[in-house]
PDB file of C-alpha atoms in Angstrom:
ATOM      1  CA  MET A   1      43.145  20.741 -21.678  1.00  0.00           C
ATOM      2  CA  ASP A   2      44.874  17.614 -22.979  1.00  0.00           C
ATOM      3  CA  PHE A   3      43.179  15.523 -20.294  1.00  0.00           C
ATOM      4  CA  LEU A   4      39.741  16.826 -21.303  1.00  0.00           C
ATOM      5  CA  CYS A   5      40.379  16.011 -24.979  1.00  0.00           C
ATOM      6  CA  TYR A   6      41.597  12.538 -24.019  1.00  0.00           C
ATOM      7  CA  LEU A   7      38.469  11.983 -21.905  1.00  0.00           C
ATOM      8  CA  ILE A   8      36.173  13.042 -24.768  1.00  0.00           C
ATOM      9  CA  PHE A   9      38.084  10.741 -27.140  1.00  0.00           C
ATOM     10  CA  LEU A  10      37.638   7.756 -24.774  1.00  0.00           C
ATOM     11  CA  LEU A  11      33.949   8.493 -24.361  1.00  0.00           C
ATOM     12  CA  THR A  12      33.325   8.645 -28.115  1.00  0.00           C
ATOM     13  CA  LEU A  13      35.364   5.478 -28.593  1.00  0.00           C
ATOM     14  CA  LEU A  14      33.221   3.735 -25.960  1.00  0.00           C
ATOM     15  CA  ILE A  15      29.989   4.836 -27.653  1.00  0.00           C
ATOM     16  CA  VAL A  16      31.181   3.832 -31.124  1.00  0.00           C
ATOM     17  CA  ASN A  17      32.388   0.421 -29.889  1.00  0.00           C
ATOM     18  CA  SER A  18      29.105  -0.204 -28.104  1.00  0.00           C
ATOM     19  CA  ILE A  19      27.226   0.548 -31.326  1.00  0.00           C
ATOM     20  CA  ILE A  20      29.419  -1.779 -33.381  1.00  0.00           C
ATOM     21  CA  ILE A  21      29.969  -4.625 -30.910  1.00  0.00           C
ATOM     22  CA  LEU A  22      26.808  -4.707 -28.808  1.00  0.00           C
ATOM     23  CA  GLY A  23      24.328  -3.371 -31.307  1.00  0.00           C
ATOM     24  CA  CYS A  24      23.301  -0.564 -28.990  1.00  0.00           C
ATOM     25  CA  VAL A  25      22.046   2.899 -29.815  1.00  0.00           C
ATOM     26  CA  PRO A  26      23.305   5.924 -27.869  1.00  0.00           C
ATOM     27  CA  TYR A  27      20.626   8.144 -26.372  1.00  0.00           C
ATOM     28  CA  CYS A  28      21.747  11.634 -25.415  1.00  0.00           C
ATOM     29  CA  SER A  29      19.835  13.993 -23.194  1.00  0.00           C
ATOM     30  CA  PRO A  30      21.118  17.200 -21.640  1.00  0.00           C
ATOM     31  CA  GLY A  31      23.698  16.269 -19.055  1.00  0.00           C
ATOM     32  CA  LYS A  32      23.911  12.502 -19.520  1.00  0.00           C
ATOM     33  CA  VAL A  33      24.457   9.780 -22.102  1.00  0.00           C
ATOM     34  CA  THR A  34      22.556   6.489 -21.857  1.00  0.00           C
ATOM     35  CA  ILE A  35      22.991   3.359 -23.948  1.00  0.00           C
ATOM     36  CA  ILE A  36      19.716   1.677 -24.886  1.00  0.00           C
ATOM     37  CA  GLY A  37      19.978  -1.899 -26.144  1.00  0.00           C
ATOM     38  CA  ILE A  38      18.143  -3.254 -29.177  1.00  0.00           C
ATOM     39  CA  GLU A  39      16.448  -6.639 -29.013  1.00  0.00           C
ATOM     40  CA  GLY A  40      14.822  -7.862 -32.199  1.00  0.00           C
ATOM     41  CA  GLY A  41      14.626  -4.370 -33.670  1.00  0.00           C
ATOM     42  CA  ILE A  42      12.741  -2.926 -30.661  1.00  0.00           C
ATOM     43  CA  VAL A  43      14.373  -0.290 -28.484  1.00  0.00           C
ATOM     44  CA  MET A  44      14.024  -1.380 -24.845  1.00  0.00           C
ATOM     45  CA  GLN A  45      13.553   1.426 -22.325  1.00  0.00           C
ATOM     46  CA  ARG A  46      12.966   1.172 -18.611  1.00  0.00           C
ATOM     47  CA  GLN A  47      10.244   3.439 -17.378  1.00  0.00           C
ATOM     48  CA  THR A  48       7.858   3.692 -14.475  1.00  0.00           C
ATOM     49  CA  THR A  49       4.396   2.326 -15.143  1.00  0.00           C
ATOM     50  CA  MET A  50       1.651   4.716 -14.086  1.00  0.00           C
ATOM     51  CA  ILE A  51      -1.631   2.792 -13.918  1.00  0.00           C
ATOM     52  CA  LYS A  52      -4.938   4.419 -14.830  1.00  0.00           C
ATOM     53  CA  ASN A  53      -8.359   3.842 -13.280  1.00  0.00           C
ATOM     54  CA  SER A  54      -9.517   2.129 -16.471  1.00  0.00           C
ATOM     55  CA  ASP A  55      -6.706  -0.472 -16.203  1.00  0.00           C
ATOM     56  CA  LEU A  56      -7.439  -1.487 -12.602  1.00  0.00           C
ATOM     57  CA  ASN A  57      -8.353  -5.051 -11.713  1.00  0.00           C
ATOM     58  CA  ARG A  58      -9.457  -5.203  -8.081  1.00  0.00           C
ATOM     59  CA  LYS A  59      -9.784  -8.394  -6.055  1.00  0.00           C
ATOM     60  CA  TRP A  60     -11.656  -9.168  -2.852  1.00  0.00           C
ATOM     61  CA  TYR A  61      -9.781 -10.708   0.089  1.00  0.00           C
ATOM     62  CA  VAL A  62     -10.972 -12.167   3.398  1.00  0.00           C
ATOM     63  CA  ILE A  63      -8.676 -11.973   6.413  1.00  0.00           C
ATOM     64  CA  ASP A  64      -9.330 -13.854   9.646  1.00  0.00           C
ATOM     65  CA  ALA A  65      -8.172 -11.665  12.540  1.00  0.00           C
ATOM     66  CA  SER A  66      -8.509 -14.226  15.320  1.00  0.00           C
ATOM     67  CA  GLY A  67      -5.366 -14.590  17.404  1.00  0.00           C
ATOM     68  CA  LYS A  68      -3.297 -12.069  15.431  1.00  0.00           C
ATOM     69  CA  PRO A  69      -1.670  -8.880  16.804  1.00  0.00           C
ATOM     70  CA  LEU A  70      -3.766  -5.812  15.971  1.00  0.00           C
ATOM     71  CA  GLY A  71      -1.057  -3.446  14.763  1.00  0.00           C
ATOM     72  CA  ARG A  72       0.811  -5.934  12.591  1.00  0.00           C
ATOM     73  CA  LEU A  73      -2.423  -7.117  11.000  1.00  0.00           C
ATOM     74  CA  ALA A  74      -3.576  -3.534  10.394  1.00  0.00           C
ATOM     75  CA  SER A  75      -0.322  -2.612   8.645  1.00  0.00           C
ATOM     76  CA  GLU A  76      -0.659  -5.585   6.277  1.00  0.00           C
ATOM     77  CA  ILE A  77      -4.279  -4.624   5.579  1.00  0.00           C
ATOM     78  CA  ALA A  78      -3.222  -1.035   4.853  1.00  0.00           C
ATOM     79  CA  GLN A  79      -0.663  -2.344   2.329  1.00  0.00           C
ATOM     80  CA  VAL A  80      -3.356  -4.310   0.485  1.00  0.00           C
ATOM     81  CA  LEU A  81      -5.868  -1.437   0.609  1.00  0.00           C
ATOM     82  CA  THR A  82      -3.411   1.079  -0.857  1.00  0.00           C
ATOM     83  CA  GLY A  83      -2.074  -1.372  -3.454  1.00  0.00           C
ATOM     84  CA  LYS A  84       1.529  -1.196  -2.274  1.00  0.00           C
ATOM     85  CA  ASN A  85       1.790  -4.971  -2.548  1.00  0.00           C
ATOM     86  CA  LYS A  86       1.368  -4.749  -6.351  1.00  0.00           C
ATOM     87  CA  PRO A  87       4.065  -3.939  -8.911  1.00  0.00           C
ATOM     88  CA  THR A  88       1.692  -1.441 -10.555  1.00  0.00           C
ATOM     89  CA  TYR A  89       1.392   0.751  -7.433  1.00  0.00           C
ATOM     90  CA  THR A  90       0.780   4.393  -8.289  1.00  0.00           C
ATOM     91  CA  PRO A  91       0.742   6.891  -5.397  1.00  0.00           C
ATOM     92  CA  ASN A  92      -1.978   9.177  -6.775  1.00  0.00           C
ATOM     93  CA  VAL A  93      -4.394   6.410  -7.849  1.00  0.00           C
ATOM     94  CA  ASP A  94      -6.539   4.170  -5.671  1.00  0.00           C
ATOM     95  CA  CYS A  95      -5.160   0.878  -7.007  1.00  0.00           C
ATOM     96  CA  GLY A  96      -5.703  -1.320  -3.948  1.00  0.00           C
ATOM     97  CA  ASP A  97      -8.012  -4.262  -3.365  1.00  0.00           C
ATOM     98  CA  TYR A  98     -11.086  -4.790  -1.197  1.00  0.00           C
ATOM     99  CA  VAL A  99     -10.483  -6.299   2.249  1.00  0.00           C
ATOM    100  CA  ILE A 100     -13.023  -8.068   4.458  1.00  0.00           C
ATOM    101  CA  VAL A 101     -11.920  -8.654   8.056  1.00  0.00           C
ATOM    102  CA  VAL A 102     -13.788 -11.281  10.072  1.00  0.00           C
ATOM    103  CA  ASN A 103     -13.468 -12.173  13.769  1.00  0.00           C
ATOM    104  CA  ALA A 104     -12.387  -8.635  14.709  1.00  0.00           C
ATOM    105  CA  LYS A 105     -13.454  -9.301  18.294  1.00  0.00           C
ATOM    106  CA  GLU A 106     -10.786 -12.010  18.680  1.00  0.00           C
ATOM    107  CA  VAL A 107      -7.798  -9.845  17.746  1.00  0.00           C
ATOM    108  CA  GLU A 108      -4.953  -9.691  20.282  1.00  0.00           C
ATOM    109  CA  LEU A 109      -3.080  -6.822  21.876  1.00  0.00           C
ATOM    110  CA  THR A 110       0.409  -7.541  23.230  1.00  0.00           C
ATOM    111  CA  GLY A 111       1.812  -6.344  26.513  1.00  0.00           C
ATOM    112  CA  ASN A 112      -0.414  -4.366  28.863  1.00  0.00           C
ATOM    113  CA  LYS A 113      -2.115  -2.388  26.088  1.00  0.00           C
ATOM    114  CA  LEU A 114      -5.576  -3.643  27.049  1.00  0.00           C
ATOM    115  CA  ASN A 115      -5.404  -1.547  30.226  1.00  0.00           C
ATOM    116  CA  ASN A 116      -2.946   1.225  29.314  1.00  0.00           C
ATOM    117  CA  LYS A 117      -3.945   2.193  25.767  1.00  0.00           C
ATOM    118  CA  LYS A 118      -6.645   4.861  25.573  1.00  0.00           C
ATOM    119  CA  TYR A 119      -8.899   5.965  22.723  1.00  0.00           C
ATOM    120  CA  TYR A 120      -9.962   9.607  22.804  1.00  0.00           C
ATOM    121  CA  ASN A 121     -12.933  11.390  21.272  1.00  0.00           C
ATOM    122  CA  ALA A 122     -13.576  15.105  21.688  1.00  0.00           C
ATOM    123  CA  SER A 123     -16.913  16.742  20.935  1.00  0.00           C
ATOM    124  CA  GLN A 124     -15.316  20.242  20.742  1.00  0.00           C
ATOM    125  CA  TYR A 125     -17.438  21.342  23.706  1.00  0.00           C
ATOM    126  CA  ALA A 126     -16.128  22.076  27.187  1.00  0.00           C
ATOM    127  CA  GLY A 127     -15.952  18.803  29.113  1.00  0.00           C
ATOM    128  CA  GLY A 128     -16.770  16.803  25.987  1.00  0.00           C
ATOM    129  CA  LEU A 129     -13.721  14.530  26.087  1.00  0.00           C
ATOM    130  CA  ARG A 130     -14.570  10.824  26.093  1.00  0.00           C
ATOM    131  CA  VAL A 131     -11.829   8.360  27.029  1.00  0.00           C
ATOM    132  CA  ARG A 132     -12.121   4.599  26.545  1.00  0.00           C
ATOM    133  CA  SER A 133      -9.555   1.921  27.287  1.00  0.00           C
ATOM    134  CA  ALA A 134      -8.570  -0.654  24.682  1.00  0.00           C
ATOM    135  CA  LYS A 135     -10.317  -3.334  26.763  1.00  0.00           C
ATOM    136  CA  THR A 136     -13.618  -1.422  26.570  1.00  0.00           C
ATOM    137  CA  MET A 137     -13.180  -0.850  22.852  1.00  0.00           C
ATOM    138  CA  LEU A 138     -12.406  -4.517  22.206  1.00  0.00           C
ATOM    139  CA  ASP A 139     -15.336  -5.745  24.294  1.00  0.00           C
ATOM    140  CA  GLN A 140     -18.013  -3.262  23.153  1.00  0.00           C
ATOM    141  CA  TYR A 141     -16.807  -1.690  19.873  1.00  0.00           C
ATOM    142  CA  PRO A 142     -14.344  -4.045  18.123  1.00  0.00           C
ATOM    143  CA  VAL A 143     -15.329  -2.901  14.619  1.00  0.00           C
ATOM    144  CA  GLU A 144     -14.732   0.767  15.436  1.00  0.00           C
ATOM    145  CA  MET A 145     -11.410  -0.063  17.094  1.00  0.00           C
ATOM    146  CA  PHE A 146     -10.184  -2.010  14.076  1.00  0.00           C
ATOM    147  CA  GLU A 147     -11.305   0.686  11.634  1.00  0.00           C
ATOM    148  CA  ARG A 148      -9.582   3.409  13.644  1.00  0.00           C
ATOM    149  CA  VAL A 149      -6.305   1.492  13.683  1.00  0.00           C
ATOM    150  CA  VAL A 150      -6.352   0.906   9.926  1.00  0.00           C
ATOM    151  CA  TRP A 151      -7.408   4.511   9.240  1.00  0.00           C
ATOM    152  CA  GLY A 152      -4.329   5.691  11.135  1.00  0.00           C
ATOM    153  CA  MET A 153      -2.145   3.833   8.618  1.00  0.00           C
ATOM    154  CA  LEU A 154      -3.809   5.198   5.463  1.00  0.00           C
ATOM    155  CA  PRO A 155      -3.056   8.499   3.729  1.00  0.00           C
ATOM    156  CA  LYS A 156      -5.217  11.383   4.884  1.00  0.00           C
ATOM    157  CA  GLY A 157      -7.286  13.382   2.401  1.00  0.00           C
ATOM    158  CA  ARG A 158      -9.562  12.618  -0.513  1.00  0.00           C
ATOM    159  CA  LEU A 159      -7.600   9.584  -1.707  1.00  0.00           C
ATOM    160  CA  GLY A 160      -7.345   8.147   1.805  1.00  0.00           C
ATOM    161  CA  ARG A 161     -11.101   8.383   2.314  1.00  0.00           C
ATOM    162  CA  GLN A 162     -11.666   6.626  -1.004  1.00  0.00           C
ATOM    163  CA  ILE A 163      -9.228   3.844  -0.024  1.00  0.00           C
ATOM    164  CA  TYR A 164     -10.875   3.502   3.400  1.00  0.00           C
ATOM    165  CA  LYS A 165     -14.249   2.711   1.811  1.00  0.00           C
ATOM    166  CA  LYS A 166     -12.843  -0.628   0.582  1.00  0.00           C
ATOM    167  CA  LEU A 167     -12.437  -1.943   4.145  1.00  0.00           C
ATOM    168  CA  PHE A 168     -15.223  -4.069   5.651  1.00  0.00           C
ATOM    169  CA  VAL A 169     -14.878  -5.235   9.261  1.00  0.00           C
ATOM    170  CA  TYR A 170     -17.171  -7.727  11.026  1.00  0.00           C
ATOM    171  CA  GLU A 171     -17.194  -8.981  14.627  1.00  0.00           C
ATOM    172  CA  GLY A 172     -18.122 -12.554  13.851  1.00  0.00           C
ATOM    173  CA  ASN A 173     -17.133 -15.171  11.319  1.00  0.00           C
ATOM    174  CA  GLU A 174     -19.807 -14.350   8.715  1.00  0.00           C
ATOM    175  CA  HIS A 175     -19.967 -11.558   6.152  1.00  0.00           C
ATOM    176  CA  PRO A 176     -22.498 -10.603   3.433  1.00  0.00           C
ATOM    177  CA  HIS A 177     -19.940 -10.423   0.585  1.00  0.00           C
ATOM    178  CA  ALA A 178     -20.090 -14.015  -0.678  1.00  0.00           C
ATOM    179  CA  ALA A 179     -21.296 -12.819  -4.111  1.00  0.00           C
ATOM    180  CA  GLN A 180     -17.924 -11.122  -4.700  1.00  0.00           C
ATOM    181  CA  LYS A 181     -16.130 -14.491  -4.272  1.00  0.00           C
ATOM    182  CA  PRO A 182     -13.384 -13.243  -1.952  1.00  0.00           C
ATOM    183  CA  GLU A 183     -10.106 -15.141  -1.647  1.00  0.00           C
ATOM    184  CA  ALA A 184      -8.590 -16.005   1.722  1.00  0.00           C
ATOM    185  CA  LEU A 185      -5.461 -13.944   2.309  1.00  0.00           C
ATOM    186  CA  GLU A 186      -2.791 -15.196   4.685  1.00  0.00           C
ATOM    187  CA  VAL A 187      -0.945 -12.297   6.279  1.00  0.00           C
ATOM    188  CA  ARG A 188       2.629 -12.419   7.588  1.00  0.00           C
ATOM    189  CA  VAL A 189       2.279 -11.564  11.263  1.00  0.00           C
TER     190      VAL A 189
END
């Protein structure tokens, strides 16, 4: 009992001294005591910023995929599309930017993935399984291949489909989005 009284006395002494010496105000909530400092008469609190759709400022980026590994590039693109590269990231809001990928046909796959990796499509009918190798996909359908890889890294559901609509992939070097004035984005791969 004496130890508990002594502990309460020390705690009150600490709070009183912090008010007098540091100019801080104690903030008590059930179960914990927090000291909030005062700067210039304004109480400073740390809190998580939850961005709203009305506060969003989206940018357009162009990424050149030539000579870069597919998976590493796709993960960086997924970060930009979801907005996880911004300090205002909010999980339940589509706060990412638009991404234009050019030269999707010149992306690289490491190892023996060109021959070993398979892409499957099923039509839900008996015998309706279609199997393509990564080499076939890269030669004939590079846009679909790139979109499927990025889609695998995005959240599934309504928000994921909304995020996915901000991705534009093109085989060649040209794109029709010059009016949006996209910035070149260098990715770390």
